[in-house]
Coordinates of C-alpha atoms in Angstrom, one line a residue:
M178 CA 115.6 38.7 60.8
I179 CA 113.7 40.0 63.8
T180 CA 111.2 42.7 62.9
T181 CA 109.0 43.2 66.0
L182 CA 110.1 42.4 69.5
L183 CA 108.0 42.1 72.7
V184 CA 109.8 43.1 75.9
A185 CA 108.6 40.9 78.7
N186 CA 109.5 43.3 81.4
R187 CA 109.0 46.8 82.7
G188 CA 110.9 49.9 83.9
E189 CA 114.5 50.8 83.2
I190 CA 115.4 47.6 81.4
A191 CA 112.4 47.7 79.1
C192 CA 113.2 51.3 78.1
R193 CA 116.8 50.3 77.5
I194 CA 115.9 47.4 75.2
V195 CA 113.4 49.7 73.3
R196 CA 116.3 52.2 72.8
T197 CA 118.5 49.6 71.0
C198 CA 115.5 48.3 68.9
R199 CA 114.8 51.8 67.8
E200 CA 118.4 52.2 66.6
L201 CA 118.2 48.8 64.7
G202 CA 114.8 49.6 63.1
I203 CA 113.0 46.9 65.1
R204 CA 109.4 47.6 66.2
T205 CA 108.7 47.1 69.9
V206 CA 105.8 45.8 72.0
A207 CA 105.5 46.6 75.7
V208 CA 103.4 44.7 78.2
H209 CA 102.1 46.6 81.2
S210 CA 100.1 45.9 84.4
D211 CA 97.2 48.1 85.4
A212 CA 99.6 49.9 87.8
D213 CA 102.0 50.6 84.8
E214 CA 99.4 51.7 82.3
N215 CA 101.1 55.1 82.0
A216 CA 104.6 54.0 82.8
L217 CA 107.5 55.2 80.7
H218 CA 108.2 51.8 79.1
A219 CA 104.6 51.7 77.9
R220 CA 104.9 55.2 76.5
V221 CA 108.1 54.7 74.5
A222 CA 107.2 51.3 72.9
D223 CA 105.4 51.3 69.5
T224 CA 102.6 49.0 70.8
T225 CA 101.3 48.0 74.2
V226 CA 99.4 45.1 75.6
R227 CA 97.6 45.2 78.9
L228 CA 98.2 42.5 81.5
P229 CA 95.2 42.7 83.9
G230 CA 96.1 43.2 87.5
A231 CA 98.8 44.9 89.5
S232 CA 100.9 42.4 91.4
P233 CA 103.8 40.7 89.5
V234 CA 102.3 37.2 90.1
D235 CA 99.2 38.3 88.1
T236 CA 101.1 40.2 85.4
Y237 CA 104.8 40.1 84.6
L238 CA 105.1 36.6 85.9
R239 CA 102.3 35.2 83.7
G240 CA 104.2 33.6 80.9
D241 CA 101.1 32.3 79.3
L242 CA 99.6 35.8 79.0
I243 CA 102.8 37.3 77.7
A244 CA 103.2 34.6 75.0
K245 CA 99.7 35.3 73.9
A246 CA 100.4 39.0 73.9
A247 CA 103.4 38.5 71.6
L248 CA 101.3 36.6 69.1
A249 CA 98.4 39.0 69.3
A250 CA 100.7 42.0 68.7
G251 CA 102.5 40.4 65.7
A252 CA 105.8 40.1 67.4
D253 CA 108.4 37.6 66.2
A254 CA 110.7 37.7 69.2
V255 CA 110.6 38.1 73.0
H256 CA 113.3 39.7 75.2
P257 CA 112.8 38.9 78.9
G258 CA 115.2 41.6 80.3
Y259 CA 116.2 40.7 83.8
G260 CA 114.2 39.5 86.8
F261 CA 110.6 38.2 86.4
L262 CA 110.7 35.4 83.8
S263 CA 114.2 36.0 82.4
E264 CA 115.5 32.8 83.9
N265 CA 112.4 30.7 83.6
A266 CA 113.0 27.7 81.3
D267 CA 109.3 26.9 80.8
F268 CA 108.7 30.5 79.6
A269 CA 111.6 30.1 77.2
R270 CA 110.0 26.9 75.9
A271 CA 106.6 28.5 75.5
V272 CA 108.1 31.4 73.5
L273 CA 110.0 29.0 71.2
G274 CA 107.0 26.7 71.0
A275 CA 105.0 29.6 69.7
G276 CA 107.5 30.0 66.8
L277 CA 109.1 33.1 68.2
H278 CA 112.8 34.1 68.7
W279 CA 113.8 33.7 72.3
I280 CA 116.4 36.4 73.2
G281 CA 118.3 34.3 75.7
P282 CA 120.1 31.0 76.2
P283 CA 118.5 27.6 75.4
P284 CA 115.9 26.4 77.9
E285 CA 118.1 23.5 78.8
A286 CA 120.9 25.9 79.8
I287 CA 118.6 28.0 81.9
E288 CA 117.3 24.9 83.6
A289 CA 120.8 23.5 84.3
M290 CA 121.9 26.8 85.9
A291 CA 118.5 27.9 87.4
S292 CA 119.1 26.0 90.6
K293 CA 122.3 27.2 92.3
T294 CA 122.7 23.7 93.8
R295 CA 122.7 22.1 90.3
A296 CA 125.0 24.8 89.0
K297 CA 127.6 24.2 91.7
K298 CA 127.5 20.4 91.1
L299 CA 128.2 21.0 87.4
L300 CA 131.4 22.6 88.5
G301 CA 132.2 20.0 91.2
I302 CA 131.0 22.0 94.2
E303 CA 128.8 20.4 96.9
P304 CA 126.6 22.4 99.3
L305 CA 126.8 21.7 103.1
E306 CA 124.6 18.8 104.1
R307 CA 124.9 19.2 107.8
V308 CA 126.0 22.4 109.6
T309 CA 128.2 22.2 112.7
E310 CA 129.7 24.8 115.0
A311 CA 132.9 24.7 113.0
D312 CA 131.1 25.6 109.8
L313 CA 129.8 29.0 111.1
P314 CA 129.1 31.5 109.8
V315 CA 127.0 30.1 107.0
L316 CA 124.7 31.5 104.4
V317 CA 121.2 30.2 103.7
K318 CA 120.3 30.8 100.0
A319 CA 117.3 30.2 97.8
A320 CA 118.2 27.7 95.1
A321 CA 116.1 29.6 92.5
G322 CA 116.0 33.3 91.8
G323 CA 118.3 36.0 93.2
G324 CA 118.3 39.7 94.1
G325 CA 119.0 38.9 97.7
R326 CA 115.6 37.3 98.4
G327 CA 115.5 34.1 100.3
M328 CA 118.9 34.8 101.8
R329 CA 120.0 34.7 105.5
V330 CA 123.3 34.9 107.3
V331 CA 123.5 32.5 110.3
R332 CA 126.2 33.0 113.0
R333 CA 124.8 30.8 115.7
L334 CA 123.4 27.2 115.4
D335 CA 120.3 28.1 117.4
E336 CA 119.4 30.6 114.6
L337 CA 119.6 28.1 111.8
D338 CA 116.1 26.7 111.9
A339 CA 114.5 30.2 111.9
A340 CA 116.7 31.3 109.1
L341 CA 115.8 28.2 107.0
E342 CA 112.1 28.8 107.7
G343 CA 112.2 32.5 106.8
A344 CA 114.3 31.9 103.7
R345 CA 112.0 29.1 102.4
A346 CA 108.9 31.3 102.9
E347 CA 110.5 34.3 101.2
A348 CA 111.8 32.2 98.3
A349 CA 108.4 30.5 97.8
S350 CA 106.7 33.9 97.7
A351 CA 109.3 35.4 95.3
F352 CA 110.1 32.6 93.0
G353 CA 107.4 29.9 93.5
D354 CA 110.2 27.6 94.7
G355 CA 110.9 27.2 98.4
E356 CA 114.1 25.1 98.0
V357 CA 117.1 26.5 99.9
F358 CA 120.6 25.3 100.6
V359 CA 123.4 26.2 102.9
E360 CA 127.0 27.2 102.0
P361 CA 129.9 28.7 103.9
Y362 CA 129.6 32.5 104.4
V363 CA 132.8 34.1 103.2
E364 CA 133.2 37.4 105.1
G365 CA 135.3 40.2 103.9
G366 CA 135.2 39.0 100.3
R367 CA 134.8 40.9 97.1
H368 CA 131.9 40.1 94.7
V369 CA 133.5 39.8 91.2
E370 CA 131.8 38.5 88.1
V371 CA 132.7 37.8 84.5
Q372 CA 130.4 38.8 81.6
I373 CA 130.2 36.2 78.9
L374 CA 128.7 36.3 75.4
A375 CA 128.3 33.1 73.4
D376 CA 126.9 32.4 69.9
T377 CA 125.4 29.2 68.5
H378 CA 128.6 28.3 66.6
G379 CA 130.8 27.5 69.5
T380 CA 132.4 30.9 70.2
V381 CA 132.4 32.1 73.9
W382 CA 133.7 35.6 74.8
P383 CA 134.7 36.4 78.3
L384 CA 134.0 40.2 78.3
G385 CA 136.1 41.3 81.2
T386 CA 135.4 41.4 85.0
R387 CA 133.1 43.6 87.1
D388 CA 133.4 44.4 90.8
C389 CA 130.0 44.6 92.6
S390 CA 131.1 44.5 96.2
L391 CA 129.1 47.5 97.4
Q392 CA 125.8 45.8 98.3
R393 CA 122.9 46.3 100.6
R394 CA 120.7 43.3 101.5
H395 CA 122.8 41.2 99.1
Q396 CA 121.7 43.5 96.3
K397 CA 124.3 45.5 94.3
V398 CA 124.4 49.3 94.6
V399 CA 127.7 50.3 92.9
E400 CA 129.4 48.3 90.1
E401 CA 132.5 48.9 88.0
A402 CA 134.5 47.4 85.2
P403 CA 137.1 46.1 85.2
A404 CA 137.4 44.8 88.7
P405 CA 140.3 46.7 90.2
G406 CA 143.4 45.0 91.6
L407 CA 143.1 41.5 90.2
S408 CA 146.3 39.8 89.0
E409 CA 146.5 38.5 85.4
E410 CA 146.6 35.0 86.8
L411 CA 143.5 35.4 88.9
T412 CA 141.7 37.1 86.0
Q413 CA 142.5 34.3 83.6
Q414 CA 141.4 31.8 86.2
L415 CA 138.0 33.6 86.4
Y416 CA 137.8 33.6 82.6
D417 CA 138.5 29.9 82.4
T418 CA 135.9 29.0 84.9
A419 CA 133.3 31.2 83.3
V420 CA 133.9 29.8 79.8
R421 CA 133.9 26.3 81.2
A422 CA 130.5 26.9 82.8
A423 CA 129.1 28.2 79.6
R424 CA 130.4 25.3 77.5
A425 CA 129.1 22.8 80.1
V426 CA 125.5 23.8 79.2
D427 CA 126.0 24.7 75.5
Y428 CA 125.3 28.3 76.4
A429 CA 124.2 31.0 73.8
G430 CA 123.6 34.7 74.4
A431 CA 124.6 37.0 77.3
G432 CA 125.2 35.6 80.8
T433 CA 127.2 36.3 83.9
V434 CA 129.3 34.0 86.1
E435 CA 129.6 35.3 89.7
F436 CA 132.4 34.7 92.3
L437 CA 133.3 35.7 95.8
I438 CA 137.0 36.4 96.1
A439 CA 138.6 36.2 99.6
D440 CA 142.4 36.1 100.2
G441 CA 143.0 35.9 96.5
T442 CA 140.9 32.7 96.1
P443 CA 137.8 32.7 94.0
H444 CA 134.6 30.9 95.2
F445 CA 132.0 30.2 92.5
L446 CA 128.5 31.6 93.5
E447 CA 126.2 31.1 90.5
M448 CA 125.6 31.7 86.8
N449 CA 122.9 34.2 85.8
T450 CA 121.5 33.1 82.5
R451 CA 120.4 36.6 81.4
L452 CA 121.5 40.2 81.0
Q453 CA 122.6 41.8 84.3
V454 CA 121.5 45.1 85.7
E455 CA 125.2 46.2 85.6
H456 CA 125.8 45.4 82.0
P457 CA 126.3 49.1 81.0
V458 CA 129.8 49.2 82.6
T459 CA 130.9 46.3 80.3
E460 CA 129.3 48.0 77.3
A461 CA 131.2 51.2 78.1
V462 CA 134.6 49.5 78.5
F463 CA 134.3 47.3 75.4
A464 CA 132.3 49.9 73.3
L465 CA 129.6 47.3 72.7
D466 CA 125.8 47.1 72.7
L467 CA 125.1 43.8 74.5
V468 CA 121.4 44.0 73.7
A469 CA 122.2 44.4 70.0
L470 CA 124.6 41.4 70.2
Q471 CA 121.9 39.3 72.0
L472 CA 119.6 40.0 69.0
R473 CA 122.3 39.0 66.5
V474 CA 123.0 35.8 68.3
A475 CA 119.3 35.0 68.4
E476 CA 119.2 35.5 64.7
G477 CA 122.0 33.0 64.3
A478 CA 124.8 35.3 63.4
P479 CA 128.3 34.2 64.5
L480 CA 130.5 36.3 66.8
P481 CA 134.1 37.2 65.6
P482 CA 136.7 34.7 67.1
N483 CA 137.9 37.3 69.6
P484 CA 136.2 40.1 71.5
P485 CA 137.2 43.7 71.1
R486 CA 140.0 45.1 73.4
P487 CA 138.8 46.9 76.5
S488 CA 139.5 50.6 77.1
G489 CA 139.3 52.7 80.2
H490 CA 137.2 52.2 83.3
A491 CA 133.5 52.5 84.0
V492 CA 131.5 52.9 87.2
E493 CA 127.7 52.6 87.7
A494 CA 125.5 53.8 90.6
R495 CA 122.0 52.6 91.1
L496 CA 119.5 55.3 92.3
Y497 CA 116.8 53.8 94.5
A498 CA 113.7 55.3 96.0
E499 CA 114.7 54.2 99.5
D500 CA 115.9 55.6 102.8
P501 CA 119.3 54.0 103.7
A502 CA 119.3 55.6 107.1
H503 CA 116.1 53.8 108.1
D504 CA 116.8 50.1 107.2
W505 CA 116.7 50.9 103.4
T506 CA 112.9 51.4 103.6
P507 CA 111.5 51.7 100.1
Q508 CA 109.7 55.0 99.3
T509 CA 106.7 55.7 97.1
G510 CA 105.1 58.8 95.7
I511 CA 105.3 61.2 92.8
L512 CA 108.7 61.8 91.2
H513 CA 108.3 65.6 90.6
H514 CA 111.6 66.2 88.9
L515 CA 114.7 64.2 87.7
S516 CA 117.6 65.8 85.9
V517 CA 121.1 64.5 85.3
P518 CA 124.0 66.6 83.9
A519 CA 125.4 65.8 80.5
G520 CA 128.5 63.6 80.2
V521 CA 127.2 60.5 81.9
R522 CA 124.8 57.7 80.7
L523 CA 121.4 57.6 82.2
D524 CA 119.3 54.4 82.1
T525 CA 115.9 55.0 83.7
G526 CA 112.3 53.9 83.6
Y527 CA 110.9 57.2 85.0
E528 CA 110.3 60.7 84.0
A529 CA 109.1 63.8 85.9
G530 CA 105.4 63.3 87.0
D531 CA 105.6 59.5 87.1
T532 CA 104.5 57.7 90.3
I533 CA 106.8 55.3 92.1
G534 CA 104.4 52.5 93.3
V535 CA 104.5 49.8 95.8
H536 CA 104.4 46.7 93.6
Y537 CA 107.8 46.7 92.0
D538 CA 111.5 47.2 92.7
P539 CA 112.3 50.8 93.9
M540 CA 115.2 51.4 91.4
L541 CA 114.7 54.7 89.7
A542 CA 117.7 54.9 87.4
K543 CA 121.4 54.0 86.8
L544 CA 124.1 56.5 86.2
I545 CA 127.2 55.3 84.3
A546 CA 130.5 57.2 83.8
H547 CA 133.4 56.1 81.6
A548 CA 136.9 57.6 81.6
P549 CA 140.5 56.6 80.8
T550 CA 141.2 55.7 84.5
R551 CA 139.3 54.4 87.5
A552 CA 140.0 57.6 89.5
E553 CA 138.7 59.8 86.7
A554 CA 135.6 57.6 86.2
I555 CA 134.8 57.8 90.0
R556 CA 135.3 61.6 90.0
K557 CA 133.1 62.0 86.9
L558 CA 130.3 59.9 88.4
A559 CA 130.4 61.6 91.8
G560 CA 130.3 65.0 90.1
A561 CA 127.3 64.0 88.1
L562 CA 125.5 62.7 91.2
E563 CA 126.2 65.9 93.0
K564 CA 124.5 67.8 90.3
T565 CA 121.6 65.4 89.9
H566 CA 118.3 66.8 91.1
L567 CA 115.7 64.4 92.4
H568 CA 112.4 65.9 93.7
G569 CA 110.0 63.4 95.2
P570 CA 110.5 60.4 97.5
V571 CA 113.6 60.0 99.6
T572 CA 116.4 58.4 97.6
N573 CA 119.9 57.0 98.2
R574 CA 121.6 59.7 96.1
D575 CA 123.6 61.2 99.0
L576 CA 124.7 57.7 100.1
L577 CA 126.0 56.9 96.6
L578 CA 127.9 60.2 96.5
R579 CA 129.5 59.6 99.8
S580 CA 130.3 56.0 98.9
L581 CA 132.1 57.0 95.8
R582 CA 134.2 59.5 97.7
H583 CA 135.0 57.2 100.6
P584 CA 138.7 56.5 100.9
E585 CA 138.1 52.7 101.2
F586 CA 136.3 52.8 97.8
T587 CA 138.7 55.2 96.1
A588 CA 141.6 53.0 97.2
A589 CA 139.8 49.8 95.9
R590 CA 139.9 48.2 99.4
M591 CA 136.1 47.6 99.6
N592 CA 134.3 44.3 100.1
T593 CA 130.8 43.1 100.6
A594 CA 130.8 44.3 104.2
F595 CA 131.4 47.9 103.2
Y596 CA 127.9 49.1 104.4
D597 CA 128.0 47.0 107.5
R598 CA 131.1 49.0 108.5
H599 CA 130.3 52.4 107.2
L600 CA 126.6 52.9 106.9
P601 CA 126.1 55.1 110.0
G602 CA 128.7 57.6 108.9
L603 CA 127.6 57.5 105.3
T604 CA 124.0 58.4 106.3
E605 CA 124.8 61.0 108.9
P606 CA 122.7 64.0 108.0
A607 CA 124.7 66.9 106.6
P608 CA 122.1 69.5 105.5
D609 CA 123.1 72.9 104.3
P610 CA 122.5 75.3 107.2
H611 CA 121.3 78.0 104.8
A612 CA 118.8 75.9 102.9
P613 CA 115.9 76.9 105.2
L614 CA 116.6 80.6 104.7
A615 CA 116.7 80.1 100.9
A616 CA 113.4 78.2 101.1
A617 CA 111.8 80.9 103.1
L618 CA 113.0 83.7 100.8
A619 CA 111.9 81.8 97.7
D620 CA 108.5 81.1 99.3
T621 CA 108.1 84.8 100.3
H622 CA 108.7 85.8 96.7
G623 CA 106.5 83.1 95.2
R624 CA 103.5 83.8 97.6
S625 CA 103.8 87.6 98.3
R626 CA 101.5 89.7 96.0
F627 CA 102.4 93.2 97.1
G628 CA 105.9 92.7 98.7
G629 CA 106.8 92.6 102.3
W630 CA 108.2 96.1 103.0
R631 CA 106.4 98.3 105.5
N632 CA 106.8 102.0 106.2
V633 CA 107.2 101.4 109.9
P634 CA 109.6 99.0 111.7
S635 CA 108.1 95.5 112.2
Q636 CA 108.9 92.3 113.8
P637 CA 110.9 89.8 111.7
H638 CA 109.0 87.3 109.6
T639 CA 109.3 83.7 110.7
K640 CA 108.9 80.4 108.9
R641 CA 109.5 76.9 110.2
Y642 CA 110.8 73.9 108.2
A643 CA 111.7 70.3 109.0
M644 CA 115.0 69.2 107.5
A645 CA 117.0 66.0 108.3
G646 CA 114.8 65.2 111.3
E647 CA 115.2 68.6 112.9
E648 CA 113.0 71.8 113.0
H649 CA 114.5 75.0 111.8
E650 CA 113.0 78.5 112.4
V651 CA 114.0 81.2 109.9
R652 CA 113.8 84.9 110.7
Y653 CA 114.1 87.7 108.1
R654 CA 112.7 91.2 107.6
H655 CA 112.0 93.5 104.7
T656 CA 113.8 96.9 104.7
R657 CA 114.2 99.7 102.3
A658 CA 117.5 98.1 101.3
G659 CA 115.8 94.8 100.6
L660 CA 115.6 91.5 102.5
E661 CA 117.8 91.1 105.6
A662 CA 118.8 88.0 107.6
D663 CA 121.2 87.8 110.4
G664 CA 124.8 87.4 109.1
V665 CA 123.7 86.8 105.5
R666 CA 123.4 89.3 102.7
V667 CA 120.5 88.6 100.3
I668 CA 121.8 89.3 96.7
H669 CA 118.8 87.9 94.8
A670 CA 115.6 86.1 95.7
D671 CA 112.8 84.8 93.5
A672 CA 110.6 81.8 93.6
R673 CA 113.2 79.5 92.0
L674 CA 116.6 81.1 92.7
V675 CA 118.1 82.6 95.8
V676 CA 121.6 84.1 95.9
L677 CA 123.2 84.6 99.4
E678 CA 126.5 86.1 100.4
V679 CA 128.0 84.5 103.4
A680 CA 131.3 85.7 104.8
G681 CA 132.0 87.3 101.4
V682 CA 131.2 84.2 99.4
R683 CA 128.2 84.2 97.1
R684 CA 126.2 81.0 96.8
K685 CA 123.3 80.0 94.5
F686 CA 120.4 78.0 95.8
E687 CA 117.9 76.5 93.3
V688 CA 114.5 76.1 95.0
A689 CA 111.5 74.0 93.9
R690 CA 108.2 73.6 95.9
Y691 CA 105.5 71.0 95.6
G692 CA 102.8 71.6 98.2
D693 CA 104.6 71.5 101.6
Q694 CA 107.7 69.8 100.2
V695 CA 110.6 72.1 99.3
Y696 CA 113.8 71.2 97.6
V697 CA 116.9 73.4 97.9
N698 CA 119.8 72.2 95.9
G699 CA 120.3 68.7 97.3
D700 CA 118.3 69.2 100.5
A701 CA 114.6 68.2 101.1
L702 CA 112.6 70.3 103.5
T703 CA 109.0 70.2 104.7
A704 CA 107.2 73.5 105.4
L705 CA 105.6 73.4 108.8
P706 CA 102.4 75.1 109.9
R707 CA 102.7 77.8 112.5
F708 CA 100.8 75.7 115.0
P709 CA 101.0 71.8 115.0
D710 CA 97.8 69.8 114.6
P711 CA 97.2 68.0 117.9
T712 CA 95.1 65.3 116.1
T713 CA 98.3 63.9 114.4
Q714 CA 99.9 62.9 117.7
L715 CA 100.2 59.1 118.2
A716 CA 100.3 57.2 121.5
P717 CA 103.8 56.2 122.7
G718 CA 104.7 52.7 121.4
S719 CA 102.7 53.1 118.2
L720 CA 103.9 51.2 115.1
V721 CA 103.0 52.7 111.8
A722 CA 103.5 51.3 108.3
P723 CA 106.7 52.9 106.9
M724 CA 105.5 52.1 103.3
P725 CA 102.4 50.8 101.6
G726 CA 102.5 47.0 101.6
T727 CA 100.9 43.7 102.4
V728 CA 101.1 41.9 105.8
V729 CA 102.7 38.6 104.8
R730 CA 103.8 37.3 108.2
V731 CA 102.8 37.8 111.9
A732 CA 105.0 36.5 114.6
E733 CA 103.9 33.1 115.8
G734 CA 101.6 33.3 118.9
L735 CA 101.4 37.1 118.8
T736 CA 98.2 38.2 120.4
E737 CA 97.0 41.3 122.3
G738 CA 98.3 41.2 125.9
A739 CA 101.6 39.4 124.9
A740 CA 104.8 40.6 126.4
V741 CA 107.4 41.8 123.8
Q742 CA 111.0 42.9 123.9
A743 CA 112.4 46.0 122.2
G744 CA 113.5 45.1 118.7
Q745 CA 111.5 41.8 118.6
P746 CA 110.0 41.2 115.1
L747 CA 106.2 41.4 115.4
L748 CA 105.1 41.3 111.7
W749 CA 106.5 41.5 108.2
L750 CA 105.4 43.7 105.3
E751 CA 106.0 42.9 101.7
A752 CA 106.6 45.9 99.5
M753 CA 108.6 46.5 96.3
K754 CA 109.7 42.9 96.0
M755 CA 111.2 42.8 99.5
E756 CA 110.1 41.8 103.0
H757 CA 110.4 44.4 105.8
R758 CA 110.4 43.5 109.5
I759 CA 108.3 45.6 111.8
T760 CA 109.8 45.4 115.3
A761 CA 108.7 46.4 118.8
P762 CA 109.8 50.0 119.5
V763 CA 110.0 49.4 123.3
T764 CA 109.8 46.6 125.8
G765 CA 106.3 46.2 127.1
T766 CA 102.9 44.7 126.4
L767 CA 101.2 44.5 123.0
S768 CA 98.0 46.4 123.8
A769 CA 96.6 46.5 120.3
L770 CA 97.1 44.6 117.0
H771 CA 95.3 46.4 114.2
V772 CA 96.2 44.2 111.2
T773 CA 95.7 40.6 110.0
L774 CA 97.6 38.3 107.7
G775 CA 97.2 39.3 104.1
Q776 CA 95.9 42.8 104.9
Q777 CA 97.1 45.7 102.6
V778 CA 98.1 48.8 104.5
S779 CA 99.0 52.3 103.4
V780 CA 101.9 54.4 104.5
G781 CA 101.3 55.8 108.0
S782 CA 98.6 53.1 108.9
L783 CA 98.6 52.2 112.6
L784 CA 99.7 48.5 112.8
A785 CA 100.0 47.9 116.5
V786 CA 100.6 49.6 119.8
V787 CA 103.1 48.4 122.5
Q788 CA 102.4 49.7 125.9
P789 CA 105.9 50.5 127.4
T790 CA 106.9 48.7 130.6

């Protein structure tokens, strides 16, 4: 029996594993980098072990250090979570070689499926050896790893070499393996997967389907179970292929077999030999705890011959600290407040006061709703997102809310190109026009010591705020009757709550302020000074870092004085496990390059200047 388990991961999945262990009476050990010393997963575990350093390659990817940490802390089992070393066969062997339980499939199964090319060959699928015009479009993919890294869509033959080079470089940086392959790119397909669970006695459960078609940068954003609209025949075909893949490698534990479905035909993508981020929707539909079952399988217990019957529908949305309207740029900073209404499941690795750093994935939390029908589950999750309060860096909350209510999604007609088609409309700013007034009234109450009323008439008070890329000036005055604003009746105003009556309808506005940042219901505002600081102005054509990161690539031959075209990639920043292109804002001449390869930059740092033509 497992008594003490080390979680070889961080963030949300580490906290989720600790939660199950606590219910089972298993002690937990967390490992943490220096950047994660005070992270939530380190706070909730019974014991912690430091991994010196901050970057993943120095910490969470150091299998040797983690195996030593498990032995030093008295653990008798290791759970890898997902990402990092979860699909590393050598790490699994090191854990087993140390006499510990490995909460995952046998190393041989991991190795067989770790390379997407080998996995396809096991199922009789050969990658493209030579690409012709007739094969386009194609997808360049990393043979190892996942999460959208090392992946490029190629639509023209003259773009193939650059795509291969970029994919190899990104794959080598992310997974330590630069192998890539090419396969047909299926456009307009749905991403559907089958959750499997197998024991060491020959039983393999296909635990339903999941649809994960809403993706950005080949990473999933919204997932649901079961996948809507599949025929019984197609579902059974997916089950048969998933079980066949598991049996082909003597699989044990939890895993996922992924497909792309186009025109009713399934195309095998890969097998993930680990727990998936989206596993909670399967847990909700089958009323199971997959982590608890992983532990039972690792202890040698057999599964019942047949899985439980599914019930209802579940939908999951991933909350990311990112700006979807600006190329999904990751965001960093302090998470001042996070609250989610009751009735939905919240899996998170953050609490109020935690800092979202630059070294790791920007996912903050997952919200999961379960209901008897798909429509009810979607409505329940959308309602919860609408009432979720996030104060801190920009997030994708509004995008998720609009996605769930989009007619294409509610009618289950979505596919993997959903955001390619709809992103501009889904990110169109729609701020509440009365949010600046509520912010000003709350600020007046919070900062005014003696009140604002005067015995003689006075000019209106004015305050300025930036909201959704625009400046708003608010005017109001104090009278004997109270606060007045044009066309709006102020019913109540204090530092945290403002009640306004507009056209006979009373509305409540919850207000929170952290320095110059103000949050009014779901809107984020910045209080502006009365007079702008002239020293903050930048020269036209200046490129500044949109996030903290490391300069990992500079365009070949790029030197000061070079001619550049608007939109031309100049350099690449790596932040939060992703590469981000920095492109020329205008056509002109590169008059200054302020960074070098390998340099770390902070948000707002001046990277380069392009003198417009």
